[in-house]
Tab-separated table of C-alpha atoms and ligand atoms in Angstrom:
chain	number	residue	atom	x	y	z
A	6	UNK	CA	37.292	138.982	-25.281
A	7	UNK	CA	38.929	138.418	-21.912
A	8	UNK	CA	42.673	137.959	-21.998
A	9	UNK	CA	43.848	134.498	-21.029
A	10	UNK	CA	46.733	133.524	-18.786
A	11	UNK	CA	48.600	130.327	-18.095
A	12	UNK	CA	50.847	129.734	-15.070
A	13	UNK	CA	53.422	126.977	-14.839
A	14	UNK	CA	54.632	126.315	-11.322
A	15	UNK	CA	58.002	124.917	-10.267
A	16	UNK	CA	59.212	124.178	-6.753
A	17	UNK	CA	57.579	123.941	-3.389
A	18	UNK	CA	54.106	124.260	-1.914
A	19	UNK	CA	54.594	127.938	-1.104
A	20	UNK	CA	55.152	128.457	-4.805
A	21	UNK	CA	52.003	126.523	-5.650
A	22	UNK	CA	50.100	128.808	-3.282
A	23	UNK	CA	51.768	131.896	-4.768
A	24	UNK	CA	50.592	130.769	-8.202
A	25	UNK	CA	47.056	130.565	-6.843
A	26	UNK	CA	47.425	134.101	-5.510
A	27	UNK	CA	48.746	135.302	-8.873
A	28	UNK	CA	45.794	133.617	-10.605
A	29	UNK	CA	43.497	135.331	-8.084
A	30	UNK	CA	45.055	138.683	-8.881
A	31	UNK	CA	44.625	138.151	-12.624
A	32	UNK	CA	41.056	136.809	-12.405
A	33	UNK	CA	40.076	139.785	-10.261
A	34	UNK	CA	41.127	141.897	-13.186
A	35	UNK	CA	38.888	140.166	-15.694
A	36	UNK	CA	41.480	137.762	-17.059
A	37	UNK	CA	40.692	134.081	-17.539
A	38	UNK	CA	42.781	130.944	-17.146
A	39	UNK	CA	43.760	129.152	-20.368
A	40	UNK	CA	43.836	125.384	-20.806
A	41	UNK	CA	47.374	125.384	-22.208
A	42	UNK	CA	50.210	127.883	-22.596
A	43	UNK	CA	49.578	127.971	-26.324
A	44	UNK	CA	46.064	129.296	-25.862
A	45	UNK	CA	47.220	132.027	-23.533
A	46	UNK	CA	47.954	135.703	-24.087
A	47	UNK	CA	50.093	135.750	-20.966
A	48	UNK	CA	52.372	132.856	-20.017
A	49	UNK	CA	53.926	132.979	-16.565
A	50	UNK	CA	56.572	130.682	-15.128
A	51	UNK	CA	56.546	130.728	-11.332
A	52	UNK	CA	60.017	129.479	-10.617
A	53	UNK	CA	62.255	127.880	-7.996
A	54	UNK	CA	65.958	128.374	-7.383
A	55	UNK	CA	66.690	126.004	-4.550
A	56	UNK	CA	68.962	123.880	-6.744
A	57	UNK	CA	70.688	124.697	-10.003
A	58	UNK	CA	68.624	122.063	-11.751
A	59	UNK	CA	65.425	123.945	-10.966
A	60	UNK	CA	66.925	127.042	-12.591
A	61	UNK	CA	68.099	125.163	-15.694
A	62	UNK	CA	64.650	123.627	-16.058
A	63	UNK	CA	63.161	127.100	-16.341
A	64	UNK	CA	65.702	128.162	-18.960
A	65	UNK	CA	64.917	125.022	-20.949
A	66	UNK	CA	61.213	125.797	-20.763
A	67	UNK	CA	61.855	129.395	-21.779
A	68	UNK	CA	63.724	128.046	-24.806
A	69	UNK	CA	60.547	126.243	-25.824
A	70	UNK	CA	58.604	129.482	-25.623
A	71	UNK	CA	61.057	131.239	-27.926
A	72	UNK	CA	59.385	129.723	-30.967
A	73	UNK	CA	55.898	130.460	-29.684
A	74	UNK	CA	56.903	134.040	-29.106
A	75	UNK	CA	58.177	134.218	-32.700
A	76	UNK	CA	54.870	132.912	-33.991
A	77	UNK	CA	52.778	135.161	-31.764
A	78	UNK	CA	54.609	138.378	-31.077
A	79	UNK	CA	51.850	139.747	-28.842
A	80	UNK	CA	52.102	137.044	-26.211
A	81	UNK	CA	53.512	138.194	-22.862
A	82	UNK	CA	56.053	135.893	-21.200
A	83	UNK	CA	56.849	136.392	-17.537
A	84	UNK	CA	59.347	134.806	-15.157
A	85	UNK	CA	58.227	135.065	-11.544
A	86	UNK	CA	59.242	133.711	-8.163
A	87	UNK	CA	62.519	132.691	-6.579
A	88	UNK	CA	64.610	132.140	-9.696
A	89	UNK	CA	63.465	135.505	-11.076
A	90	UNK	CA	64.508	137.175	-7.825
A	91	UNK	CA	67.882	135.463	-7.898
A	92	UNK	CA	68.755	135.859	-11.567
A	93	UNK	CA	67.072	139.201	-12.211
A	94	UNK	CA	68.100	140.872	-15.449
A	95	UNK	CA	70.490	138.023	-16.173
A	96	UNK	CA	67.453	136.149	-17.487
A	97	UNK	CA	67.311	138.579	-20.405
A	98	UNK	CA	70.785	137.536	-21.538
A	99	UNK	CA	69.563	134.022	-22.205
A	100	UNK	CA	65.966	134.853	-23.004
A	101	UNK	CA	65.763	138.435	-24.276
A	102	UNK	CA	62.134	137.937	-25.261
A	103	UNK	CA	60.963	137.771	-21.631
A	104	UNK	CA	58.562	140.636	-20.879
A	105	UNK	CA	58.153	140.421	-17.101
A	106	UNK	CA	60.551	139.531	-14.304
A	107	UNK	CA	59.167	139.626	-10.764
A	108	UNK	CA	60.270	138.037	-7.502
A	109	UNK	CA	58.120	136.236	-4.944
A	110	UNK	CA	55.948	138.529	-2.792
A	111	UNK	CA	54.740	140.203	-5.957
A	112	UNK	CA	51.693	138.000	-6.479
A	113	UNK	CA	49.313	140.903	-5.952
A	114	UNK	CA	51.218	143.108	-8.391
A	115	UNK	CA	51.341	140.826	-11.408
A	116	UNK	CA	48.316	142.235	-13.197
A	117	UNK	CA	49.764	145.726	-13.003
A	118	UNK	CA	52.956	144.413	-14.597
A	119	UNK	CA	51.034	142.534	-17.286
A	120	UNK	CA	49.114	145.677	-18.113
A	121	UNK	CA	52.209	147.779	-18.391
A	122	UNK	CA	54.151	145.192	-20.356
A	123	UNK	CA	54.689	145.834	-24.027
A	124	UNK	CA	55.678	142.649	-25.803
A	125	UNK	CA	59.124	143.115	-27.276
A	126	UNK	CA	59.264	146.638	-25.895
A	127	UNK	CA	61.633	145.972	-23.005
A	128	UNK	CA	61.035	143.871	-19.910
A	129	UNK	CA	59.176	145.101	-16.824
A	130	UNK	CA	61.180	144.175	-13.781
A	131	UNK	CA	59.880	144.164	-10.190
A	132	UNK	CA	62.225	142.612	-7.679
A	133	UNK	CA	62.338	142.860	-3.911
A	134	UNK	CA	65.221	144.977	-2.752
A	135	UNK	CA	67.270	143.827	0.217
A	136	UNK	CA	65.651	146.179	2.695
A	137	UNK	CA	62.153	145.629	1.411
A	138	UNK	CA	60.507	142.783	3.238
A	139	UNK	CA	56.953	143.853	3.791
A	140	UNK	CA	54.439	141.805	5.727
A	141	UNK	CA	52.752	138.938	3.891
A	142	UNK	CA	49.668	139.918	1.950
A	143	UNK	CA	46.838	139.398	4.379
A	144	UNK	CA	43.707	139.087	2.318
A	145	UNK	CA	44.540	138.968	-1.371
A	146	UNK	CA	42.286	137.039	-3.741
A	147	UNK	CA	43.276	133.421	-4.310
A	148	UNK	CA	42.095	131.201	-7.133
A	149	UNK	CA	42.508	127.714	-5.725
A	150	UNK	CA	43.161	124.615	-7.805
A	151	UNK	CA	41.736	122.079	-5.414
A	152	UNK	CA	38.189	122.455	-4.073
A	153	UNK	CA	38.874	120.576	-0.831
A	154	UNK	CA	42.444	121.261	0.144
A	155	UNK	CA	43.840	124.749	0.696
A	156	UNK	CA	47.262	126.114	1.539
A	157	UNK	CA	47.287	128.965	4.052
A	158	UNK	CA	50.267	131.290	4.474
A	159	UNK	CA	51.508	131.429	8.062
A	160	UNK	CA	54.789	133.159	7.352
A	161	UNK	CA	56.929	134.165	4.409
A	162	UNK	CA	60.689	134.162	4.094
A	163	UNK	CA	63.259	132.681	6.443
A	164	UNK	CA	65.481	134.201	9.104
A	165	UNK	CA	67.746	131.209	9.523
A	166	UNK	CA	71.068	131.014	7.773
A	167	UNK	CA	71.689	127.475	6.619
A	168	UNK	CA	74.908	127.769	4.652
A	169	UNK	CA	73.640	125.905	1.570
A	170	UNK	CA	70.349	127.709	1.187
A	171	UNK	CA	69.367	130.481	-1.152
A	172	UNK	CA	65.832	130.953	0.179
A	173	UNK	CA	66.605	133.808	2.607
A	174	UNK	CA	68.001	135.640	-0.417
A	175	UNK	CA	65.019	135.003	-2.648
A	176	UNK	CA	62.202	135.246	-0.147
A	177	UNK	CA	63.751	137.595	2.382
A	178	UNK	CA	63.611	137.534	6.183
A	179	UNK	CA	60.742	135.854	7.944
A	180	UNK	CA	57.554	137.887	8.193
A	181	UNK	CA	54.549	136.460	9.965
A	182	UNK	CA	50.872	136.916	9.349
A	183	UNK	CA	48.678	137.846	12.277
A	184	UNK	CA	47.048	134.844	13.921
A	185	UNK	CA	43.714	136.656	13.662
A	186	UNK	CA	43.933	136.812	9.898
A	187	UNK	CA	45.180	133.259	9.541
A	188	UNK	CA	42.268	131.946	11.574
A	189	UNK	CA	39.805	134.165	9.780
A	190	UNK	CA	40.987	132.768	6.457
A	191	UNK	CA	40.628	129.196	7.719
A	192	UNK	CA	37.090	129.937	8.919
A	193	UNK	CA	36.252	131.345	5.512
A	194	UNK	CA	37.718	128.302	3.787
A	195	UNK	CA	35.705	125.984	6.030
A	196	UNK	CA	32.535	127.893	5.145
A	197	UNK	CA	33.390	127.446	1.459
A	198	UNK	CA	33.613	123.690	1.920
A	199	UNK	CA	37.353	123.084	2.242
A	200	UNK	CA	38.120	120.129	4.467
A	201	UNK	CA	41.910	120.093	4.530
A	202	UNK	CA	44.232	122.947	5.415
A	203	UNK	CA	47.989	123.047	4.892
A	204	UNK	CA	49.665	125.706	7.029
A	205	UNK	CA	52.683	126.980	5.121
A	206	UNK	CA	55.921	128.667	6.095
A	207	UNK	CA	59.627	128.123	5.407
A	208	UNK	CA	60.128	127.382	9.099
A	209	UNK	CA	56.494	127.253	9.992
A	210	UNK	CA	56.950	126.412	13.666
A	211	UNK	CA	59.125	129.410	14.467
A	212	UNK	CA	55.849	131.342	14.331
A	213	UNK	CA	55.192	133.793	17.133
A	214	UNK	CA	52.484	136.440	16.942
A	215	UNK	CA	53.618	138.818	19.674
A	216	UNK	CA	51.060	141.485	18.952
A	217	UNK	CA	48.243	138.955	18.883
A	218	UNK	CA	48.938	137.830	22.471
A	219	UNK	CA	52.041	135.693	21.967
A	220	UNK	CA	50.357	133.029	19.880
A	221	UNK	CA	53.046	130.491	19.024
A	222	UNK	CA	52.790	127.759	16.403
A	223	UNK	CA	51.415	125.128	18.771
A	224	UNK	CA	48.688	127.525	19.868
A	225	UNK	CA	47.921	128.527	16.268
A	226	UNK	CA	47.644	124.888	15.239
A	227	UNK	CA	45.368	124.148	18.173
A	228	UNK	CA	43.113	127.084	17.337
A	229	UNK	CA	43.033	126.095	13.660
A	230	UNK	CA	41.964	122.601	14.711
A	231	UNK	CA	38.945	124.073	16.498
A	232	UNK	CA	37.532	125.570	13.299
A	233	UNK	CA	34.293	123.749	12.539
A	234	UNK	CA	34.273	121.937	9.200
A	235	UNK	CA	38.006	121.485	8.813
A	236	UNK	CA	38.677	117.748	9.034
A	237	UNK	CA	42.430	117.671	8.473
A	238	UNK	CA	45.220	120.090	9.222
A	239	UNK	CA	48.773	119.644	8.022
A	240	UNK	CA	51.742	121.970	8.196
A	241	UNK	CA	55.097	122.309	6.479
A	242	UNK	CA	57.941	122.652	7.114
A	243	UNK	CA	58.804	122.675	10.776
A	244	UNK	CA	62.434	123.229	11.775
A	245	UNK	CA	63.791	120.730	14.325
A	246	UNK	CA	65.235	123.525	16.476
A	247	UNK	CA	61.777	125.035	16.975
A	248	UNK	CA	60.063	121.732	17.719
A	249	UNK	CA	58.395	122.028	21.116
A	250	UNK	CA	56.659	119.748	23.575
A	251	UNK	CA	53.553	121.885	23.128
A	252	UNK	CA	53.537	121.234	19.395
A	253	UNK	CA	53.776	117.498	19.995
A	254	UNK	CA	50.993	117.723	22.589
A	255	UNK	CA	48.711	119.421	20.074
A	256	UNK	CA	49.529	116.757	17.476
A	257	UNK	CA	48.695	114.052	19.970
A	258	UNK	CA	45.537	115.572	21.376
A	259	UNK	CA	43.847	117.001	18.253
A	260	UNK	CA	42.627	114.244	15.957
A	261	UNK	CA	42.086	116.779	13.174
A	262	UNK	CA	45.791	117.568	13.159
A	263	UNK	CA	47.245	114.943	10.837
A	264	UNK	CA	49.520	112.368	12.392
A	265	UNK	CA	52.396	113.135	10.074
A	266	UNK	CA	55.369	115.437	10.439
A	267	UNK	CA	57.861	116.459	7.786
A	268	UNK	CA	61.015	117.111	9.765
A	269	UNK	CA	63.958	117.969	7.499
A	270	UNK	CA	67.196	116.550	8.912
A	271	UNK	CA	69.537	117.308	5.946
A	272	UNK	CA	72.370	115.154	7.326
A	273	UNK	CA	72.984	112.530	9.975
A	274	UNK	CA	76.470	113.786	10.775
A	275	UNK	CA	76.891	116.375	13.499
A	276	UNK	CA	80.016	117.661	11.780
A	277	UNK	CA	78.095	118.333	8.571
A	278	UNK	CA	75.077	119.716	10.437
A	279	UNK	CA	77.427	122.209	12.048
A	280	UNK	CA	78.904	123.159	8.670
A	281	UNK	CA	75.359	123.579	7.361
A	282	UNK	CA	74.591	125.717	10.428
A	283	UNK	CA	71.414	123.789	11.127
A	284	UNK	CA	71.427	124.533	14.841
A	285	UNK	CA	71.092	120.955	16.114
A	286	UNK	CA	73.224	117.839	16.407
A	287	UNK	CA	72.460	114.291	15.323
A	288	UNK	CA	71.671	113.520	18.952
A	289	UNK	CA	69.334	116.499	19.335
A	290	UNK	CA	67.431	115.391	16.255
A	291	UNK	CA	67.193	111.791	17.394
A	292	UNK	CA	65.921	112.976	20.752
A	293	UNK	CA	63.047	114.792	19.037
A	294	UNK	CA	62.275	111.696	16.991
A	295	UNK	CA	62.273	109.627	20.171
A	296	UNK	CA	59.717	111.961	21.716
A	297	UNK	CA	57.531	111.642	18.626
A	298	UNK	CA	57.848	107.854	18.614
A	299	UNK	CA	57.072	107.628	22.341
A	300	UNK	CA	54.007	109.849	22.032
A	301	UNK	CA	50.651	108.115	22.472
A	302	UNK	CA	49.709	108.615	18.827
A	303	UNK	CA	51.177	106.948	15.773
A	304	UNK	CA	52.857	109.801	13.918
A	305	UNK	CA	54.637	109.176	10.626
A	306	UNK	CA	57.817	111.089	9.861
A	307	UNK	CA	59.282	112.236	6.568
A	308	UNK	CA	62.379	114.282	5.834
A	309	UNK	CA	64.706	116.094	3.436
A	310	UNK	CA	68.315	114.981	3.045
A	311	UNK	CA	71.244	116.529	1.181
A	312	UNK	CA	74.167	114.323	0.148
A	313	UNK	CA	77.600	115.497	-0.888
A	314	UNK	CA	77.739	118.709	1.114
A	315	UNK	CA	81.340	120.065	1.045
A	316	UNK	CA	83.490	118.104	3.472
A	317	UNK	CA	81.074	115.153	3.680
A	318	UNK	CA	83.307	112.111	4.121
A	319	UNK	CA	82.292	108.514	3.604
A	320	UNK	CA	81.864	108.325	7.383
A	321	UNK	CA	79.593	111.347	7.479
A	322	UNK	CA	77.522	109.780	4.750
A	323	UNK	CA	77.374	106.528	6.738
A	324	UNK	CA	76.057	108.590	9.644
A	325	UNK	CA	73.218	109.751	7.428
A	326	UNK	CA	72.436	106.173	6.439
A	327	UNK	CA	72.408	104.950	10.025
A	328	UNK	CA	70.220	107.860	11.084
A	329	UNK	CA	67.776	106.939	8.346
A	330	UNK	CA	67.717	103.349	9.574
A	331	UNK	CA	67.206	104.499	13.137
A	332	UNK	CA	64.348	106.862	12.380
A	333	UNK	CA	62.806	104.642	9.690
A	334	UNK	CA	61.290	107.506	7.720
A	335	UNK	CA	57.965	106.977	6.029
A	336	UNK	CA	59.357	108.956	3.123
A	337	UNK	CA	62.350	111.103	2.284
A	338	UNK	CA	63.190	113.679	-0.340
A	339	UNK	CA	66.886	113.467	-1.055
A	340	UNK	CA	69.091	115.702	-3.148
A	341	UNK	CA	72.658	116.143	-4.295
A	342	UNK	CA	74.144	119.276	-2.811
A	343	UNK	CA	73.916	122.071	-5.367
A	344	UNK	CA	76.175	125.117	-4.891
A	345	UNK	CA	74.058	128.268	-4.855
A	346	UNK	CA	75.112	131.854	-5.533
A	347	UNK	CA	75.962	134.041	-2.522
A	348	UNK	CA	75.729	131.212	-0.024
A	349	UNK	CA	78.354	130.604	2.617
A	350	UNK	CA	78.838	126.966	1.687
A	351	UNK	CA	80.624	128.129	-1.462
A	352	UNK	CA	83.608	128.947	0.757
A	353	UNK	CA	83.731	125.541	2.438
A	354	UNK	CA	86.530	123.243	1.264
A	355	UNK	CA	86.152	119.628	0.336
A	356	UNK	CA	83.796	119.645	-2.642
A	357	UNK	CA	82.479	116.151	-3.299
A	358	UNK	CA	82.816	115.125	-6.976
A	359	UNK	CA	79.548	114.847	-8.824
A	360	UNK	CA	79.911	111.108	-9.521
A	361	UNK	CA	80.396	110.509	-5.821
A	362	UNK	CA	77.328	112.582	-4.980
A	363	UNK	CA	75.343	110.543	-7.493
A	364	UNK	CA	76.599	107.297	-5.996
A	365	UNK	CA	75.664	108.362	-2.484
A	366	UNK	CA	72.250	109.493	-3.629
A	367	UNK	CA	71.579	106.161	-5.319
A	368	UNK	CA	72.663	104.204	-2.229
A	369	UNK	CA	70.551	106.382	0.039
A	370	UNK	CA	67.464	106.216	-2.132
A	371	UNK	CA	67.751	102.453	-2.433
A	372	UNK	CA	67.951	102.092	1.366
A	373	UNK	CA	65.027	104.428	1.800
A	374	UNK	CA	62.921	102.438	-0.653
A	375	UNK	CA	63.621	99.284	1.360
A	376	UNK	CA	62.636	101.027	4.581
A	377	UNK	CA	59.423	102.285	3.016
A	378	UNK	CA	58.534	98.844	1.716
A	379	UNK	CA	59.080	97.343	5.144
A	380	UNK	CA	56.911	100.020	6.766
A	381	UNK	CA	54.191	99.757	4.140
A	382	UNK	CA	54.073	95.986	4.509
A	383	UNK	CA	52.898	96.433	8.084
A	384	UNK	CA	49.731	98.073	6.735
A	385	UNK	CA	48.528	94.860	5.089
A	386	UNK	CA	45.008	94.014	6.252
A	387	UNK	CA	44.506	97.298	8.084
A	388	UNK	CA	41.470	99.490	7.476
A	389	UNK	CA	42.351	103.094	6.799
A	390	UNK	CA	40.400	106.285	6.379
A	391	UNK	CA	41.338	107.833	3.051
A	392	UNK	CA	40.447	111.238	1.691
A	393	UNK	CA	39.820	110.597	-2.003
A	394	UNK	CA	41.600	113.106	-4.235
A	395	UNK	CA	40.748	111.831	-7.690
A	396	UNK	CA	41.855	109.275	-10.227
A	397	UNK	CA	45.242	107.618	-9.846
A	398	UNK	CA	47.845	108.102	-12.542
A	399	UNK	CA	46.790	104.792	-14.058
A	400	UNK	CA	43.330	106.398	-14.442
A	401	UNK	CA	41.900	103.000	-13.507
A	402	UNK	CA	41.647	103.390	-9.776
A	403	UNK	CA	40.945	106.166	-7.326
A	404	UNK	CA	43.681	107.663	-5.222
A	405	UNK	CA	43.683	109.325	-1.855
A	406	UNK	CA	45.693	109.965	1.272
A	407	UNK	CA	45.488	108.870	4.858
A	408	UNK	CA	45.986	111.309	7.714
A	409	UNK	CA	49.565	110.115	8.036
A	410	UNK	CA	50.149	110.856	4.361
A	411	UNK	CA	50.113	107.360	2.870
A	412	UNK	CA	48.930	107.245	-0.711
A	413	UNK	CA	46.218	104.634	-1.151
A	414	UNK	CA	44.929	103.470	-4.550
A	415	UNK	CA	41.711	101.497	-4.778
A	416	UNK	CA	38.749	100.834	-7.045
A	417	UNK	CA	35.538	102.678	-6.364
A	418	UNK	CA	32.952	105.010	-7.864
A	419	UNK	CA	33.879	108.549	-8.952
A	420	UNK	CA	31.305	109.865	-6.511
A	421	UNK	CA	33.791	109.180	-3.720
A	422	UNK	CA	36.108	111.925	-4.987
A	423	UNK	CA	36.163	114.725	-2.456
A	424	UNK	CA	35.032	112.601	0.464
A	425	UNK	CA	36.391	110.138	2.995
A	426	UNK	CA	36.377	106.406	2.290
A	427	UNK	CA	37.280	103.371	4.379
A	428	UNK	CA	39.727	101.116	2.608
A	429	UNK	CA	41.168	97.727	3.556
A	430	UNK	CA	44.815	97.433	2.554
A	431	UNK	CA	45.525	94.486	0.266
A	432	UNK	CA	48.838	95.397	-1.345
A	433	UNK	CA	51.851	97.658	-0.970
A	434	UNK	CA	54.850	99.093	-2.744
A	435	UNK	CA	57.556	101.441	-1.513
A	436	UNK	CA	55.552	104.534	-2.415
A	437	UNK	CA	51.914	103.611	-2.039
A	438	UNK	CA	49.349	101.167	-0.711
A	439	UNK	CA	46.636	99.316	-2.560
A	440	UNK	CA	43.301	98.498	-1.072
A	441	UNK	CA	39.693	97.650	-1.508
A	442	UNK	CA	36.903	100.005	-0.625
A	443	UNK	CA	34.550	99.029	2.175
A	444	UNK	CA	31.175	100.205	0.895
A	445	UNK	CA	29.403	99.928	4.161
A	446	UNK	CA	30.538	100.936	7.566
A	447	UNK	CA	31.241	98.023	9.861
A	448	UNK	CA	32.195	95.583	7.122
A	449	UNK	CA	35.336	94.501	8.952
B	522	5AD	N1	71.380	121.852	-2.628
B	522	5AD	C1	70.622	120.732	-2.513
B	522	5AD	N2	69.490	120.704	-1.831
B	522	5AD	C2	69.073	121.834	-1.229
B	522	5AD	N3	67.995	122.092	-0.481
B	522	5AD	C3	68.036	123.394	-0.125
B	522	5AD	N4	69.128	123.982	-0.624
B	522	5AD	C4	69.800	123.034	-1.315
B	522	5AD	C5	71.016	123.019	-2.050
B	522	5AD	N5	71.765	124.102	-2.165
B	522	5AD	C6	67.002	121.079	-0.105
B	522	5AD	C7	66.891	120.937	1.395
B	522	5AD	C8	65.563	121.569	1.680
B	522	5AD	C9	64.793	121.246	0.449
B	522	5AD	C10	63.595	122.089	0.213
B	522	5AD	O1	65.729	121.438	-0.587
B	522	5AD	O2	66.866	119.564	1.704
B	522	5AD	O3	64.958	121.055	2.845
B	523	SF4	FE1	60.171	127.189	-2.735
B	523	SF4	FE2	62.699	127.455	-1.976
B	523	SF4	FE3	62.154	126.818	-4.462
B	523	SF4	FE4	61.631	129.273	-3.547
B	523	SF4	S1	63.656	128.323	-3.728
B	523	SF4	S2	60.264	127.980	-4.784
B	523	SF4	S3	61.043	128.843	-1.460
B	523	SF4	S4	61.751	125.565	-2.682
């Protein structure tokens, strides 16, 4: 009987794609996915280390597998991804029953590790060394979760040096994929029936394929938008410092490029941005936003924000709040600063107490919810084109997304799943819109 595997994914969209590559690698070797970890012979946690909480979550989950491992000694437990790269053998101190530890970039090598692993016979460890940052895997097998939407690797790793961030340590320096291969993969995906592509990279817009004729990110995006069959193209995450006029022009002129940009700001205070080594000031960022707002296409903007970075005063925090009000983000992911190993921010004075970080986060999230409600209210009565993903969490209605990334829930037949629907907006909340499906074109 074929061996079964189960992968649990933590963290970002690159991790989700890595899990699909790992699944591809295992399926290519005659393994099969299991419905639950407790039906699997191999349980893999593909982990994140961006904040301490992500790491602790993995340890907690590993604790739950301790009992399973006691019951079934032959099951293989693996810890993969960023947290594995960061913690390495330390994982064995807290979870000595782990059989595999492998960093990101090892997606194609997981089966070999599984094969060599001997449950309870010592862990197999495969981590990237500091000088080993090979090119991204160009054409590995990928077992995708979603039949319509596909992530495509543009680059791996990050060559920036934000002082709070552990990613350059876990994923290494930036390596780009050739534009030829990226486009070839998108063409293949289109032929297989995928309609939405998400171009992925830590700083996706720093892309430059010198050998392929100096294709930069704007050019890559434009070429991707020409691929027949692909209806929507998104990308994440661009870095503000690499945001160019050309990129904006492509977003404006290619209707298939979604009218949404996730533009992480991290802080609204120039002093803190400098301490974070982000490479732009508050004013620089606002200037970019102004260009986006002035562009002849309605483009929604979302962001990431960190509160309580060392040295963040009440005034700096106020600067973040006023920036949020100025930009009026369509959505924002916000986090308490989490000190990470081997990052420069550890040496910065002025730690903000945890209670104060929590307070700031609550204030910020409350403000953001109000902003989102106000924005979403303006959608009342509008007719939107929604790509229908599936059933909403309530299971009662369908759920989908607009090009500018609004979640829309509405009643309709299951047959709409996987296609576009026109929906009139009849209700709103801070996080989603409600609507009614327009069965026939031209009902308005
Ligand atoms: N603490 C809190 N948030 C962090 N992020 C990255 N590093 C840290 C950290 N040390 C956030 C940033 C980034 C997002 C993916 O996670 O906002 O954009
Ligand atoms: Fe993704 Fe960063 Fe978490 Fe790694 S550490 S999984 S790159 S968010």
